[in-house]
Amino acid sequence: MAAAAAAGRVAAALLEAGALRFGDFVLKSGRASPVYIDLRGLVSHPLLLRQVADLLFQRGKDAGLQYDCVCGVPYTALPLATIICSENQIPMLIRRKEAKDYGTKRLVEGTINPGETCLIIEDVVTSGSSVLETAEVLQKEGLKVTDAIVLLDREQGGKARLEERGIRLHSVCTLSGVLEILQQQGEVAVEMVQKVKKFIQGSVFEPVAQNGPAPMKRLCKELSFSARAELPGVHPVAARLFVLMEKKQTNLCLSADVTSSKELLQLAAILGPSICILKTHIDILNDFTQEVVKELRTLADRHEFLIFEDRKFADIGNTVKHQYEGGVFRIASWSDIVNAHVVPGSGVVKGLKEVGLPLQRGCLLIAEMSSQGSLATGEYTKAAVQMAEDNSDFVFGFISGSRVSNKLEFLHLTPGVQLQTGGDNLGQKYLSPKEVISDKGSDIIIVGRGILSASDRLQEAEKYRKAAWESYISRLGIRAED
């Protein structure tokens, strides 16, 4: 099948279904975009849906692909994969985005024969992250994944990222090919085509070598927090955090290590507008009551920051479940975020998840620590990353000194940050906001004593907020606004 003919058919189908539109669009995160692509509406156009499925199947034939079964990336590609498999008598697998909490609790439905090759079907590829997520789930079931077919490649680096992971991407057409067809047909003005191409070229994801949890460069200069909020599979807590950080222009987490409830609430009230997260050690309060956390919750909602109880759970699953849900503090009832050590194994996350998942809470895993002589390095850090990936329905990031995962849905929070670098006599090492955000690729700085010891805490918090935010803006290659 000629590429131009395929691009023409795809362009016509997308326009008819209202799946491809050009203009000035505001995405759900608030980010402006000159192009809008959404193929979910195809399900209401059965003839178009069948045509698109035929194009995908034919692309696989043209490439000479050999496979035993097919899996569509949830959810838009599921009906496409269903048509392909039904009409061509090919076994199909369904990947769930989250495991059921009853029955078999499987992430993949269908007959799985380890050693067989599964072909992935996708509608649109940008960074390739959705295909990679599906491939990883299938590979854990013992299946081979060597190829993926996509209707539309946005040419933003997804193909290269997939090839780096051993997956060949075969596209029916590219966005530039569709643009050229539409321009020739007079459906889109030359100026709009140029605007879209410029937008795409400025948002190219670059391949990143898989060499373990070494500090990593930014994968995309347009990878704003608001853009990351829209990534497939992003955790609800992470999405909320990405959006509020962009809205408030802050990636500062206050470590409110105080022993008085009055002081804790004063910090929340005064510094709330400057922070994205308030981190507590609730068990060091001398006068804790449930009224305190109720008021803290009210302040968090008013000033739009999340609450992070730095509990560092590190026991067996059944024990942490009770520690999280009950006891004096009833942490799950008021804290958006908790964290855990990975020393006990996956049971610690599973125990916390049983309580936190229904409440739409999130968890951070401690992958690295800022104290001198920490053992959280090397294989330990790799194990933490793997555990997070295996439990991404509940874990949405890491406490770490640098970026330890290539998955853009994960957030990285770094403690041990001060404007003046150095250390203390108890082994704490301090880095500057620029070192943490720009050089080491972290997302959020955690600051405690640097702010709490200042005579004017609000003024000092603003210094940290501006330093961290300017480092983030600089990392994106964007000039900071006054």
PDB file of N, CA, C and O in Angstrom, residues 17-42:
ATOM      1  N   ALA A  17     -14.358  12.007  11.558  1.00  0.00           N
ATOM      2  CA  ALA A  17     -14.694  11.655  12.940  1.00  0.00           C
ATOM      3  C   ALA A  17     -14.443  12.798  13.917  1.00  0.00           C
ATOM      4  O   ALA A  17     -14.729  12.672  15.107  1.00  0.00           O
ATOM      5  N   GLY A  18     -13.922  13.914  13.412  1.00  0.00           N
ATOM      6  CA  GLY A  18     -13.595  15.029  14.299  1.00  0.00           C
ATOM      7  C   GLY A  18     -12.443  14.711  15.225  1.00  0.00           C
ATOM      8  O   GLY A  18     -12.290  15.318  16.288  1.00  0.00           O
ATOM      9  N   ALA A  19     -11.608  13.756  14.807  1.00  0.00           N
ATOM     10  CA  ALA A  19     -10.506  13.304  15.654  1.00  0.00           C
ATOM     11  C   ALA A  19      -9.235  14.124  15.470  1.00  0.00           C
ATOM     12  O   ALA A  19      -8.320  14.042  16.280  1.00  0.00           O
ATOM     13  N   LEU A  20      -9.177  14.902  14.409  1.00  0.00           N
ATOM     14  CA  LEU A  20      -7.987  15.722  14.126  1.00  0.00           C
ATOM     15  C   LEU A  20      -8.443  17.125  13.794  1.00  0.00           C
ATOM     16  O   LEU A  20      -9.104  17.354  12.788  1.00  0.00           O
ATOM     17  N   ARG A  21      -8.101  18.043  14.673  1.00  0.00           N
ATOM     18  CA  ARG A  21      -8.520  19.428  14.463  1.00  0.00           C
ATOM     19  C   ARG A  21      -7.343  20.374  14.675  1.00  0.00           C
ATOM     20  O   ARG A  21      -6.441  20.091  15.464  1.00  0.00           O
ATOM     21  N   PHE A  22      -7.397  21.478  13.975  1.00  0.00           N
ATOM     22  CA  PHE A  22      -6.330  22.469  14.047  1.00  0.00           C
ATOM     23  C   PHE A  22      -6.903  23.810  14.485  1.00  0.00           C
ATOM     24  O   PHE A  22      -8.041  24.153  14.162  1.00  0.00           O
ATOM     25  N   GLY A  23      -6.121  24.542  15.231  1.00  0.00           N
ATOM     26  CA  GLY A  23      -6.558  25.839  15.745  1.00  0.00           C
ATOM     27  C   GLY A  23      -5.831  26.149  17.024  1.00  0.00           C
ATOM     28  O   GLY A  23      -4.655  25.801  17.183  1.00  0.00           O
ATOM     29  N   ASP A  24      -6.494  26.802  17.946  1.00  0.00           N
ATOM     30  CA  ASP A  24      -5.915  27.112  19.254  1.00  0.00           C
ATOM     31  C   ASP A  24      -6.718  26.371  20.310  1.00  0.00           C
ATOM     32  O   ASP A  24      -7.859  26.719  20.601  1.00  0.00           O
ATOM     33  N   PHE A  25      -6.113  25.337  20.862  1.00  0.00           N
ATOM     34  CA  PHE A  25      -6.799  24.503  21.843  1.00  0.00           C
ATOM     35  C   PHE A  25      -6.102  24.608  23.193  1.00  0.00           C
ATOM     36  O   PHE A  25      -4.882  24.709  23.262  1.00  0.00           O
ATOM     37  N   VAL A  26      -6.889  24.575  24.243  1.00  0.00           N
ATOM     38  CA  VAL A  26      -6.343  24.518  25.591  1.00  0.00           C
ATOM     39  C   VAL A  26      -6.601  23.118  26.116  1.00  0.00           C
ATOM     40  O   VAL A  26      -7.752  22.690  26.240  1.00  0.00           O
ATOM     41  N   LEU A  27      -5.526  22.401  26.390  1.00  0.00           N
ATOM     42  CA  LEU A  27      -5.654  21.046  26.898  1.00  0.00           C
ATOM     43  C   LEU A  27      -6.109  21.086  28.342  1.00  0.00           C
ATOM     44  O   LEU A  27      -6.128  22.138  28.983  1.00  0.00           O
ATOM     45  N   LYS A  28      -6.472  19.935  28.896  1.00  0.00           N
ATOM     46  CA  LYS A  28      -7.028  19.903  30.250  1.00  0.00           C
ATOM     47  C   LYS A  28      -6.062  20.430  31.292  1.00  0.00           C
ATOM     48  O   LYS A  28      -6.461  20.880  32.369  1.00  0.00           O
ATOM     49  N   SER A  29      -4.768  20.414  30.979  1.00  0.00           N
ATOM     50  CA  SER A  29      -3.764  20.912  31.914  1.00  0.00           C
ATOM     51  C   SER A  29      -3.605  22.419  31.843  1.00  0.00           C
ATOM     52  O   SER A  29      -2.938  23.015  32.665  1.00  0.00           O
ATOM     53  N   GLY A  30      -4.234  23.050  30.815  1.00  0.00           N
ATOM     54  CA  GLY A  30      -4.060  24.477  30.601  1.00  0.00           C
ATOM     55  C   GLY A  30      -3.016  24.796  29.559  1.00  0.00           C
ATOM     56  O   GLY A  30      -2.809  25.954  29.217  1.00  0.00           O
ATOM     57  N   ARG A  31      -2.346  23.791  29.023  1.00  0.00           N
ATOM     58  CA  ARG A  31      -1.309  23.997  28.019  1.00  0.00           C
ATOM     59  C   ARG A  31      -1.940  24.260  26.654  1.00  0.00           C
ATOM     60  O   ARG A  31      -2.873  23.574  26.239  1.00  0.00           O
ATOM     61  N   ALA A  32      -1.435  25.273  25.934  1.00  0.00           N
ATOM     62  CA  ALA A  32      -1.945  25.609  24.610  1.00  0.00           C
ATOM     63  C   ALA A  32      -1.329  24.694  23.562  1.00  0.00           C
ATOM     64  O   ALA A  32      -0.151  24.353  23.626  1.00  0.00           O
ATOM     65  N   SER A  33      -2.147  24.295  22.586  1.00  0.00           N
ATOM     66  CA  SER A  33      -1.670  23.415  21.523  1.00  0.00           C
ATOM     67  C   SER A  33      -2.357  23.784  20.215  1.00  0.00           C
ATOM     68  O   SER A  33      -3.564  24.053  20.205  1.00  0.00           O
ATOM     69  N   PRO A  34      -1.632  23.791  19.085  1.00  0.00           N
ATOM     70  CA  PRO A  34      -2.248  24.105  17.789  1.00  0.00           C
ATOM     71  C   PRO A  34      -2.880  22.897  17.117  1.00  0.00           C
ATOM     72  O   PRO A  34      -3.489  23.028  16.061  1.00  0.00           O
ATOM     73  N   VAL A  35      -2.739  21.713  17.699  1.00  0.00           N
ATOM     74  CA  VAL A  35      -3.313  20.508  17.098  1.00  0.00           C
ATOM     75  C   VAL A  35      -3.990  19.674  18.175  1.00  0.00           C
ATOM     76  O   VAL A  35      -3.512  19.588  19.306  1.00  0.00           O
ATOM     77  N   TYR A  36      -5.118  19.099  17.812  1.00  0.00           N
ATOM     78  CA  TYR A  36      -5.877  18.276  18.754  1.00  0.00           C
ATOM     79  C   TYR A  36      -6.151  16.931  18.096  1.00  0.00           C
ATOM     80  O   TYR A  36      -6.751  16.869  17.019  1.00  0.00           O
ATOM     81  N   ILE A  37      -5.681  15.861  18.715  1.00  0.00           N
ATOM     82  CA  ILE A  37      -5.863  14.514  18.177  1.00  0.00           C
ATOM     83  C   ILE A  37      -6.514  13.650  19.242  1.00  0.00           C
ATOM     84  O   ILE A  37      -5.977  13.484  20.333  1.00  0.00           O
ATOM     85  N   ASP A  38      -7.668  13.094  18.916  1.00  0.00           N
ATOM     86  CA  ASP A  38      -8.377  12.237  19.856  1.00  0.00           C
ATOM     87  C   ASP A  38      -9.192  11.226  19.060  1.00  0.00           C
ATOM     88  O   ASP A  38     -10.221  11.564  18.472  1.00  0.00           O
ATOM     89  N   LEU A  39      -8.731   9.983  19.051  1.00  0.00           N
ATOM     90  CA  LEU A  39      -9.378   8.951  18.244  1.00  0.00           C
ATOM     91  C   LEU A  39     -10.460   8.180  18.984  1.00  0.00           C
ATOM     92  O   LEU A  39     -11.035   7.239  18.425  1.00  0.00           O
ATOM     93  N   ARG A  40     -10.760   8.563  20.210  1.00  0.00           N
ATOM     94  CA  ARG A  40     -11.765   7.826  20.963  1.00  0.00           C
ATOM     95  C   ARG A  40     -13.137   7.888  20.300  1.00  0.00           C
ATOM     96  O   ARG A  40     -13.946   6.973  20.424  1.00  0.00           O
ATOM     97  N   GLY A  41     -13.397   8.973  19.581  1.00  0.00           N
ATOM     98  CA  GLY A  41     -14.689   9.130  18.915  1.00  0.00           C
ATOM     99  C   GLY A  41     -14.916   8.177  17.762  1.00  0.00           C
ATOM    100  O   GLY A  41     -16.045   8.066  17.257  1.00  0.00           O
ATOM    101  N   LEU A  42     -13.886   7.469  17.339  1.00  0.00           N
ATOM    102  CA  LEU A  42     -14.038   6.528  16.231  1.00  0.00           C
ATOM    103  C   LEU A  42     -15.053   5.433  16.533  1.00  0.00           C
ATOM    104  O   LEU A  42     -15.664   4.872  15.610  1.00  0.00           O
TER     105      LEU A  42
END
